[in-house]
């Protein structure tokens, strides 16, 4: 797509107040492919004012009409799915087949799910002698990351639209073209002016201005735990609601009765997916000591197949960060099984698929989110030891359990301190709530639970 040189505010593309620009770089060859405005505080203020002005009419719009706009948005995304995939590949670096199967397809499914929920959700209910109303919370400030650029936008904007909220979106500066494409789709879908607004810009400037703005009623943020803490502090000072989807260090627990080959192969694929840039990735593989070396061999063989199949990480800064963690793992005594800090290509922001063995729970690579194609394999003695290790980080976003008997896996999963657990390779469900325990966040996305984040409750007594 051709980049817009303006911001989408109040139903039209208009010049930014700021003259600064963001260069969009293709991480596969590190070439600049576009430039977009770096909106500032004045631009955010204009967008929030447009959203506030549009709020009363959109909040009063019947749910069936809101559902119709969401259906039109889904249909527009379907019509442009190839353009979406190509855009994500160009600015994120994901291989085109993955962009088509995940980056384009999943947001379409999520948009469709909220079209259905907008039409069917009980926005009013009777509780004894009361009528309970579920009303839109107001203006939403949505701040989204670069790793799944369209999915994260749709996961916030679609439920906000379904709830009757208006939105100002500040997307990640690395992937603004996908956000601009989404704004075009919103316009084509006939969403009224001011209901959705887009301000491209830098996090410390536009993102901070949006989080602090007194005209914003809810800040929905996906990104690092460090930035999430800052947003939570700002919102707390203003008694403003937040929904935070933050970091993860998820455990893939392989119990002794599991199909080891399947569990390891699926686990490696999970970590390498999207070049390891997935907050819910199972980056810690836990294996019983009796089958540990067998698992290490299987993981090394599986990871070696991804050498030419994964794309780069998003930028040179992220590449250096991931390499730094690999070097840290080596320095702290982990056994490098495959991969390493060297780049597999002469140009581009690539990182070698890397597997570490002999990782102990206290090592940096077992505690901190790396956000790259790096797997740590840890051994455990028994189930209690495995549970201690699985729950032994500040995060609690996702996880997996494998066992020969499903009931055995479920029993273990119930004791994990995490927001979602896949049992024996369970499939992603766009209707199930997604979010974390502990420092992995506050609130939930997707499905009815995601819609609830954008609603506030009023009771009428009779």
XYZ file of C-alpha atoms in Angstrom, residues 14-324:
311
model
C -5.371 15.446 7.541
C -1.876 16.841 8.040
C -0.235 16.392 11.412
C 0.559 19.405 13.575
C 3.999 17.895 14.063
C 6.453 17.997 11.165
C 8.405 14.988 12.433
C 8.234 11.729 10.498
C 8.784 8.045 11.195
C 10.805 6.006 8.732
C 9.357 2.556 8.161
C 12.093 -0.025 7.592
C 11.802 -3.482 6.091
C 13.806 -5.624 8.556
C 14.623 -8.215 5.915
C 16.932 -5.831 4.044
C 16.935 -2.787 6.375
C 15.734 -0.470 3.596
C 13.349 2.429 4.242
C 10.043 1.618 2.536
C 7.866 4.538 3.689
C 7.562 7.585 5.905
C 4.572 8.474 8.048
C 3.809 11.398 10.373
C 5.110 11.289 13.936
C 2.060 12.833 15.548
C 2.474 14.741 18.792
C 0.415 15.886 21.765
C -1.556 18.427 19.712
C -2.546 15.734 17.234
C -3.608 13.418 20.037
C -5.707 16.196 21.535
C -7.436 16.802 18.196
C -8.168 13.106 17.838
C -9.512 12.769 21.380
C -11.763 15.788 20.871
C -13.125 14.205 17.687
C -13.756 10.949 19.555
C -15.535 12.773 22.390
C -17.742 14.656 19.952
C -18.716 11.417 18.197
C -19.345 9.470 21.407
C -22.983 10.383 22.214
C -24.333 9.418 18.796
C -22.288 6.201 18.524
C -23.128 5.128 22.079
C -26.837 5.639 21.258
C -26.582 3.663 18.002
C -28.573 0.416 18.294
C -26.379 -2.667 18.764
C -27.726 -4.135 15.524
C -26.377 -1.151 13.567
C -23.018 -1.353 15.333
C -22.966 -5.046 14.392
C -23.661 -4.116 10.778
C -20.664 -1.753 10.700
C -18.461 -4.478 12.188
C -19.704 -6.963 9.597
C -18.852 -4.457 6.871
C -15.411 -3.981 8.429
C -14.809 -7.726 8.445
C -15.889 -7.960 4.812
C -13.546 -5.117 3.868
C -10.658 -6.888 5.599
C -11.517 -10.085 3.731
C -11.439 -8.217 0.412
C -8.041 -6.753 1.285
C -6.475 -9.805 2.932
C -3.716 -10.134 0.350
C -2.800 -6.471 0.757
C -2.808 -6.919 4.525
C -0.463 -9.897 4.320
C 1.902 -8.094 1.966
C 1.981 -5.002 4.150
C 2.742 -6.966 7.313
C 5.491 -8.877 5.515
C 7.041 -5.632 4.280
C 7.177 -3.805 7.615
C 7.410 -6.664 10.140
C 9.386 -9.166 8.092
C 7.106 -12.161 8.630
C 7.231 -14.716 5.797
C 4.315 -14.181 3.420
C 2.639 -17.583 4.062
C 2.618 -16.826 7.796
C 1.256 -13.332 7.169
C -1.534 -14.803 5.070
C -2.411 -17.608 7.508
C -2.088 -15.645 10.756
C -1.565 -11.900 10.430
C -4.429 -11.485 7.951
C -6.753 -14.382 8.780
C -6.936 -14.188 12.584
C -8.014 -10.508 12.755
C -10.757 -11.254 10.210
C -12.083 -14.001 12.476
C -11.923 -11.722 15.516
C -13.747 -8.906 13.717
C -16.451 -11.364 12.712
C -16.806 -12.619 16.268
C -17.462 -9.095 17.537
C -20.003 -8.437 14.802
C -21.916 -11.412 16.186
C -21.416 -10.369 19.815
C -22.587 -6.811 19.147
C -25.874 -8.249 17.877
C -26.347 -10.871 20.600
C -24.790 -9.498 23.797
C -27.257 -8.742 26.628
C -26.613 -5.026 27.133
C -29.504 -5.054 29.615
C -30.445 -7.696 32.165
C -32.888 -8.137 35.033
C -31.477 -8.834 38.509
C -34.254 -9.040 41.053
C -35.993 -5.675 41.163
C -33.195 -4.015 39.179
C -32.478 -3.498 35.513
C -28.725 -3.642 34.971
C -27.403 -1.664 32.014
C -24.047 -2.356 30.357
C -23.035 0.937 28.767
C -19.958 2.030 26.794
C -17.147 3.253 29.003
C -16.463 6.203 26.686
C -13.388 7.214 24.731
C -10.754 4.493 24.410
C -7.055 5.178 23.972
C -5.671 2.070 22.262
C -1.890 1.601 22.148
C -0.814 -1.436 20.160
C 2.472 -3.322 19.559
C 4.284 -4.327 16.401
C 4.470 -8.107 16.727
C 0.893 -8.832 15.557
C 0.046 -5.418 14.184
C -3.441 -5.995 12.781
C -4.580 -8.612 15.295
C -3.762 -6.372 18.245
C -5.591 -3.453 16.633
C -8.707 -5.496 15.888
C -8.647 -7.109 19.354
C -9.060 -3.620 20.841
C -10.999 -1.651 18.242
C -13.620 -4.294 17.406
C -14.907 -4.781 20.985
C -14.747 -1.032 21.599
C -16.930 -0.442 18.524
C -19.281 -3.240 19.577
C -19.631 -1.682 23.030
C -20.460 1.758 21.626
C -17.143 3.385 22.489
C -15.134 5.737 20.301
C -11.419 5.212 19.794
C -8.077 6.886 19.283
C -5.459 4.388 18.123
C -1.704 4.903 18.528
C -0.038 1.967 16.766
C 3.560 0.838 17.138
C 5.994 3.020 15.205
C 7.576 -0.023 13.518
C 4.339 -1.132 11.825
C 2.245 1.978 11.077
C 1.377 0.965 7.504
C -0.847 -1.876 8.712
C -2.635 0.620 10.961
C -3.159 2.999 8.048
C -4.580 0.147 5.984
C -6.964 -0.640 8.850
C -8.087 2.997 8.978
C -8.902 2.775 5.273
C -10.968 -0.345 5.968
C -12.844 1.404 8.796
C -13.652 4.272 6.434
C -14.817 1.903 3.703
C -17.014 0.074 6.219
C -19.001 3.249 6.863
C -18.036 3.770 10.509
C -19.151 7.351 11.308
C -16.598 10.156 11.423
C -14.859 10.557 14.754
C -15.725 7.090 16.011
C -12.289 5.762 15.033
C -9.189 7.941 14.849
C -5.572 7.096 14.060
C -2.500 8.977 15.275
C 0.828 7.480 14.223
C 3.675 8.561 16.465
C 6.338 7.620 18.974
C 5.421 5.936 22.236
C 7.082 8.449 24.591
C 5.360 11.306 22.757
C 2.011 10.331 21.230
C 1.526 7.263 23.414
C 2.176 9.156 26.615
C -0.067 12.038 25.520
C -2.881 9.583 24.825
C -2.496 7.775 28.164
C -2.451 11.069 30.063
C -5.263 12.801 28.190
C -8.187 13.702 30.493
C -10.626 13.033 27.654
C -9.696 9.330 27.537
C -11.780 7.034 29.773
C -9.934 3.748 29.207
C -6.381 3.016 28.115
C -5.963 -0.378 26.449
C -2.280 -1.214 26.035
C -0.365 -4.216 24.784
C 3.385 -4.223 25.178
C 6.151 -4.574 27.729
C 5.519 -4.886 31.442
C 7.803 -1.886 32.080
C 5.687 0.423 29.904
C 2.514 -1.145 31.288
C 3.569 -0.102 34.788
C 4.036 3.482 33.604
C 0.624 3.557 31.960
C -0.962 2.025 35.042
C 0.586 4.719 37.221
C -0.642 7.511 34.943
C -4.115 6.036 34.751
C -4.251 5.428 38.489
C -3.514 9.062 39.207
C -6.530 10.005 37.071
C -8.702 7.114 38.373
C -8.867 5.896 34.782
C -9.499 2.288 33.818
C -6.747 0.307 32.111
C -6.597 -2.970 30.225
C -2.997 -4.194 30.056
C -1.742 -7.188 28.082
C 1.932 -7.410 28.953
C 4.884 -9.794 28.876
C 5.165 -13.525 29.244
C 7.600 -16.340 29.962
C 5.304 -19.279 29.394
C 6.089 -22.836 30.423
C 5.563 -25.852 28.170
C 5.293 -28.690 30.675
C 5.840 -32.157 29.209
C 4.738 -34.767 31.755
C 6.370 -38.234 31.657
C 3.332 -39.891 30.062
C 3.231 -37.484 27.107
C 4.011 -38.191 23.477
C 7.471 -36.647 23.755
C 8.194 -36.234 20.049
C 4.899 -34.472 19.379
C 5.177 -32.251 22.447
C 8.727 -31.177 21.593
C 8.053 -30.557 17.911
C 4.928 -28.515 18.562
C 6.725 -26.676 21.347
C 9.634 -25.691 19.113
C 7.235 -24.563 16.380
C 5.406 -22.424 18.934
C 8.610 -20.653 19.973
C 9.859 -20.098 16.415
C 6.509 -18.798 15.162
C 6.644 -15.098 14.183
C 10.421 -15.248 14.766
C 9.796 -15.740 18.470
C 8.020 -12.408 18.753
C 4.929 -13.692 20.543
C 4.158 -12.706 24.123
C 2.444 -16.032 24.829
C 5.216 -18.214 23.321
C 6.179 -21.312 25.321
C 9.791 -20.247 25.729
C 10.503 -22.578 28.679
C 10.241 -26.295 27.932
C 10.079 -28.408 31.109
C 11.016 -32.100 30.733
C 11.391 -34.880 33.312
C 15.037 -35.724 33.893
C 14.562 -39.341 32.718
C 13.687 -38.157 29.187
C 15.618 -34.908 29.202
C 18.444 -35.697 26.784
C 16.023 -37.277 24.335
C 13.976 -34.076 24.389
C 17.084 -31.955 23.839
C 18.017 -33.964 20.739
C 14.500 -33.716 19.370
C 14.391 -29.959 19.980
C 17.745 -29.382 18.312
C 16.653 -31.292 15.227
C 13.335 -29.455 15.073
C 14.910 -26.014 15.517
C 17.493 -26.680 12.802
C 14.670 -26.953 10.260
C 13.673 -23.334 10.910
C 16.962 -21.808 9.791
C 15.594 -20.631 6.439
C 11.903 -20.636 7.371
C 11.607 -17.781 9.835
C 11.839 -14.107 9.049
C 13.909 -11.423 10.740
C 13.043 -9.807 14.039
C 11.445 -6.403 13.734
C 14.488 -4.118 13.798
C 18.211 -3.885 14.531
C 17.576 -2.881 18.144
C 15.529 -6.015 18.745
C 18.157 -8.110 16.977
C 20.849 -6.774 19.307
C 18.598 -7.345 22.318
C 17.982 -11.001 21.446
C 21.653 -11.611 20.695
C 22.484 -10.101 24.069
